[in-house]
């Protein structure tokens, strides 16, 4: 049976992914900074590990994830939320036989930084409109003169 590691268990989307992977025949393992989490209560999660939060110590977080991958014979690592920025550095620690479902750090980090994202979009030729028309604009004009505070 294939094993997937989800890097967060407290969000509803983690529970949804755990259920979906289990329904597709995967064994689901969760690594989460909190001891108790939403997905951990699910019958679809085979095992949960408490790991160091990446904001506290990124290197320790990655080492603990790599240990879970080795211990549980994980074939796929799926970052659930903003852990993607940290999990992007996991691939060299786990080897080519483990698929880490994120882009490499040199792609993820510039796209996550809002300023660098805008610069990248401009370099790719994307342009923003000066104004966006809103369906609520007439209502805003109506309220403008009637506010009492």
GROMACS .gro file of C-alpha atoms in nm:
model
  149
    1UNK     CA    1   0.000   0.000   0.000
    2UNK     CA    2   0.128   0.346  -0.089
    3UNK     CA    3   0.177   0.595   0.196
    4UNK     CA    4   0.119   0.970   0.178
    5UNK     CA    5   0.242   1.224   0.433
    6UNK     CA    6   0.028   1.535   0.487
    7UNK     CA    7   0.223   1.817   0.652
    8UNK     CA    8  -0.066   1.965   0.848
    9UNK     CA    9  -0.370   1.815   1.015
   10UNK     CA   10  -0.557   2.099   1.183
   11UNK     CA   11  -0.726   2.250   0.876
   12UNK     CA   12  -1.046   2.111   0.721
   13UNK     CA   13  -0.870   2.077   0.386
   14UNK     CA   14  -0.625   1.834   0.549
   15UNK     CA   15  -0.914   1.617   0.664
   16UNK     CA   16  -1.065   1.631   0.316
   17UNK     CA   17  -0.735   1.526   0.158
   18UNK     CA   18  -0.687   1.247   0.414
   19UNK     CA   19  -1.032   1.110   0.329
   20UNK     CA   20  -0.968   1.140  -0.044
   21UNK     CA   21  -0.630   0.966  -0.031
   22UNK     CA   22  -0.771   0.688   0.189
   23UNK     CA   23  -1.062   0.638  -0.052
   24UNK     CA   24  -0.808   0.605  -0.334
   25UNK     CA   25  -0.626   0.331  -0.144
   26UNK     CA   26  -0.344   0.527   0.018
   27UNK     CA   27  -0.227   0.493   0.377
   28UNK     CA   28  -0.234   0.844   0.531
   29UNK     CA   29   0.018   0.980   0.782
   30UNK     CA   30   0.004   1.335   0.921
   31UNK     CA   31   0.288   1.550   1.059
   32UNK     CA   32   0.153   1.840   1.264
   33UNK     CA   33   0.304   2.083   1.518
   34UNK     CA   34   0.004   2.040   1.750
   35UNK     CA   35  -0.045   1.717   1.942
   36UNK     CA   36  -0.417   1.709   1.870
   37UNK     CA   37  -0.562   1.811   1.537
   38UNK     CA   38  -0.872   1.768   1.324
   39UNK     CA   39  -0.738   1.502   1.085
   40UNK     CA   40  -0.587   1.305   1.371
   41UNK     CA   41  -0.934   1.211   1.491
   42UNK     CA   42  -1.023   1.060   1.154
   43UNK     CA   43  -1.029   0.685   1.096
   44UNK     CA   44  -0.866   0.760   0.761
   45UNK     CA   45  -0.538   0.868   0.924
   46UNK     CA   46  -0.317   0.573   1.015
   47UNK     CA   47  -0.065   0.767   1.223
   48UNK     CA   48   0.005   1.123   1.341
   49UNK     CA   49   0.340   1.270   1.437
   50UNK     CA   50   0.395   1.586   1.635
   51UNK     CA   51   0.676   1.784   1.472
   52UNK     CA   52   0.844   2.117   1.543
   53UNK     CA   53   0.667   2.411   1.380
   54UNK     CA   54   0.862   2.537   1.078
   55UNK     CA   55   0.839   2.895   1.208
   56UNK     CA   56   1.018   2.786   1.528
   57UNK     CA   57   1.303   2.588   1.369
   58UNK     CA   58   1.289   2.517   0.996
   59UNK     CA   59   1.591   2.284   0.994
   60UNK     CA   60   1.454   2.073   1.277
   61UNK     CA   61   1.112   2.064   1.108
   62UNK     CA   62   1.269   1.932   0.786
   63UNK     CA   63   1.479   1.675   0.974
   64UNK     CA   64   1.170   1.551   1.158
   65UNK     CA   65   0.972   1.527   0.833
   66UNK     CA   66   1.257   1.333   0.671
   67UNK     CA   67   1.255   1.098   0.972
   68UNK     CA   68   0.880   1.038   0.934
   69UNK     CA   69   0.925   0.972   0.561
   70UNK     CA   70   1.191   0.710   0.636
   71UNK     CA   71   1.007   0.555   0.932
   72UNK     CA   72   0.671   0.525   0.752
   73UNK     CA   73   0.806   0.439   0.404
   74UNK     CA   74   0.632   0.745   0.256
   75UNK     CA   75   0.611   0.770  -0.122
   76UNK     CA   76   0.441   1.109  -0.150
   77UNK     CA   77   0.464   1.422   0.066
   78UNK     CA   78   0.181   1.674   0.029
   79UNK     CA   79   0.220   2.013   0.199
   80UNK     CA   80  -0.120   2.136   0.309
   81UNK     CA   81  -0.080   2.510   0.345
   82UNK     CA   82   0.204   2.760   0.373
   83UNK     CA   83   0.433   2.477   0.480
   84UNK     CA   84   0.495   2.453   0.105
   85UNK     CA   85   0.766   2.718   0.145
   86UNK     CA   86   0.949   2.492   0.391
   87UNK     CA   87   0.865   2.152   0.241
   88UNK     CA   88   1.013   2.271  -0.089
   89UNK     CA   89   1.354   2.215   0.076
   90UNK     CA   90   1.270   1.854   0.174
   91UNK     CA   91   1.339   1.680  -0.158
   92UNK     CA   92   1.719   1.658  -0.120
   93UNK     CA   93   1.677   1.508   0.229
   94UNK     CA   94   1.445   1.223   0.125
   95UNK     CA   95   1.588   1.118  -0.210
   96UNK     CA   96   1.443   1.080  -0.559
   97UNK     CA   97   1.218   0.783  -0.474
   98UNK     CA   98   0.992   1.010  -0.264
   99UNK     CA   99   0.778   1.259  -0.453
  100UNK     CA  100   0.745   1.595  -0.280
  101UNK     CA  101   0.435   1.761  -0.422
  102UNK     CA  102   0.557   2.118  -0.448
  103UNK     CA  103   0.771   2.329  -0.676
  104UNK     CA  104   1.141   2.378  -0.606
  105UNK     CA  105   1.233   2.660  -0.363
  106UNK     CA  106   1.370   2.882  -0.639
  107UNK     CA  107   1.020   2.886  -0.792
  108UNK     CA  108   0.800   2.881  -0.478
  109UNK     CA  109   0.971   3.156  -0.280
  110UNK     CA  110   0.962   3.432  -0.545
  111UNK     CA  111   0.596   3.357  -0.617
  112UNK     CA  112   0.502   3.362  -0.249
  113UNK     CA  113   0.661   3.703  -0.189
  114UNK     CA  114   0.397   3.952  -0.306
  115UNK     CA  115   0.645   4.215  -0.426
  116UNK     CA  116   0.858   3.962  -0.613
  117UNK     CA  117   0.541   3.810  -0.759
  118UNK     CA  118   0.439   4.148  -0.903
  119UNK     CA  119   0.786   4.200  -1.048
  120UNK     CA  120   0.778   3.851  -1.201
  121UNK     CA  121   0.431   3.911  -1.346
  122UNK     CA  122   0.548   4.236  -1.504
  123UNK     CA  123   0.856   4.063  -1.646
  124UNK     CA  124   0.623   3.802  -1.802
  125UNK     CA  125   0.423   4.081  -1.965
  126UNK     CA  126   0.118   4.076  -1.738
  127UNK     CA  127  -0.046   4.414  -1.693
  128UNK     CA  128  -0.303   4.521  -1.440
  129UNK     CA  129  -0.602   4.732  -1.517
  130UNK     CA  130  -0.604   5.076  -1.365
  131UNK     CA  131  -0.961   5.038  -1.240
  132UNK     CA  132  -1.193   4.748  -1.190
  133UNK     CA  133  -1.561   4.818  -1.229
  134UNK     CA  134  -1.771   4.691  -0.945
  135UNK     CA  135  -2.136   4.597  -0.950
  136UNK     CA  136  -2.166   4.761  -0.607
  137UNK     CA  137  -2.025   5.097  -0.718
  138UNK     CA  138  -2.362   5.277  -0.746
  139UNK     CA  139  -2.447   5.156  -0.396
  140UNK     CA  140  -2.119   5.296  -0.265
  141UNK     CA  141  -2.201   5.636  -0.418
  142UNK     CA  142  -2.545   5.622  -0.261
  143UNK     CA  143  -2.399   5.557   0.086
  144UNK     CA  144  -2.121   5.815   0.058
  145UNK     CA  145  -2.333   6.112   0.159
  146UNK     CA  146  -2.542   5.927   0.416
  147UNK     CA  147  -2.284   5.806   0.664
  148UNK     CA  148  -2.327   5.963   1.006
  149UNK     CA  149  -1.998   5.864   1.167
   0.00000   0.00000   0.00000
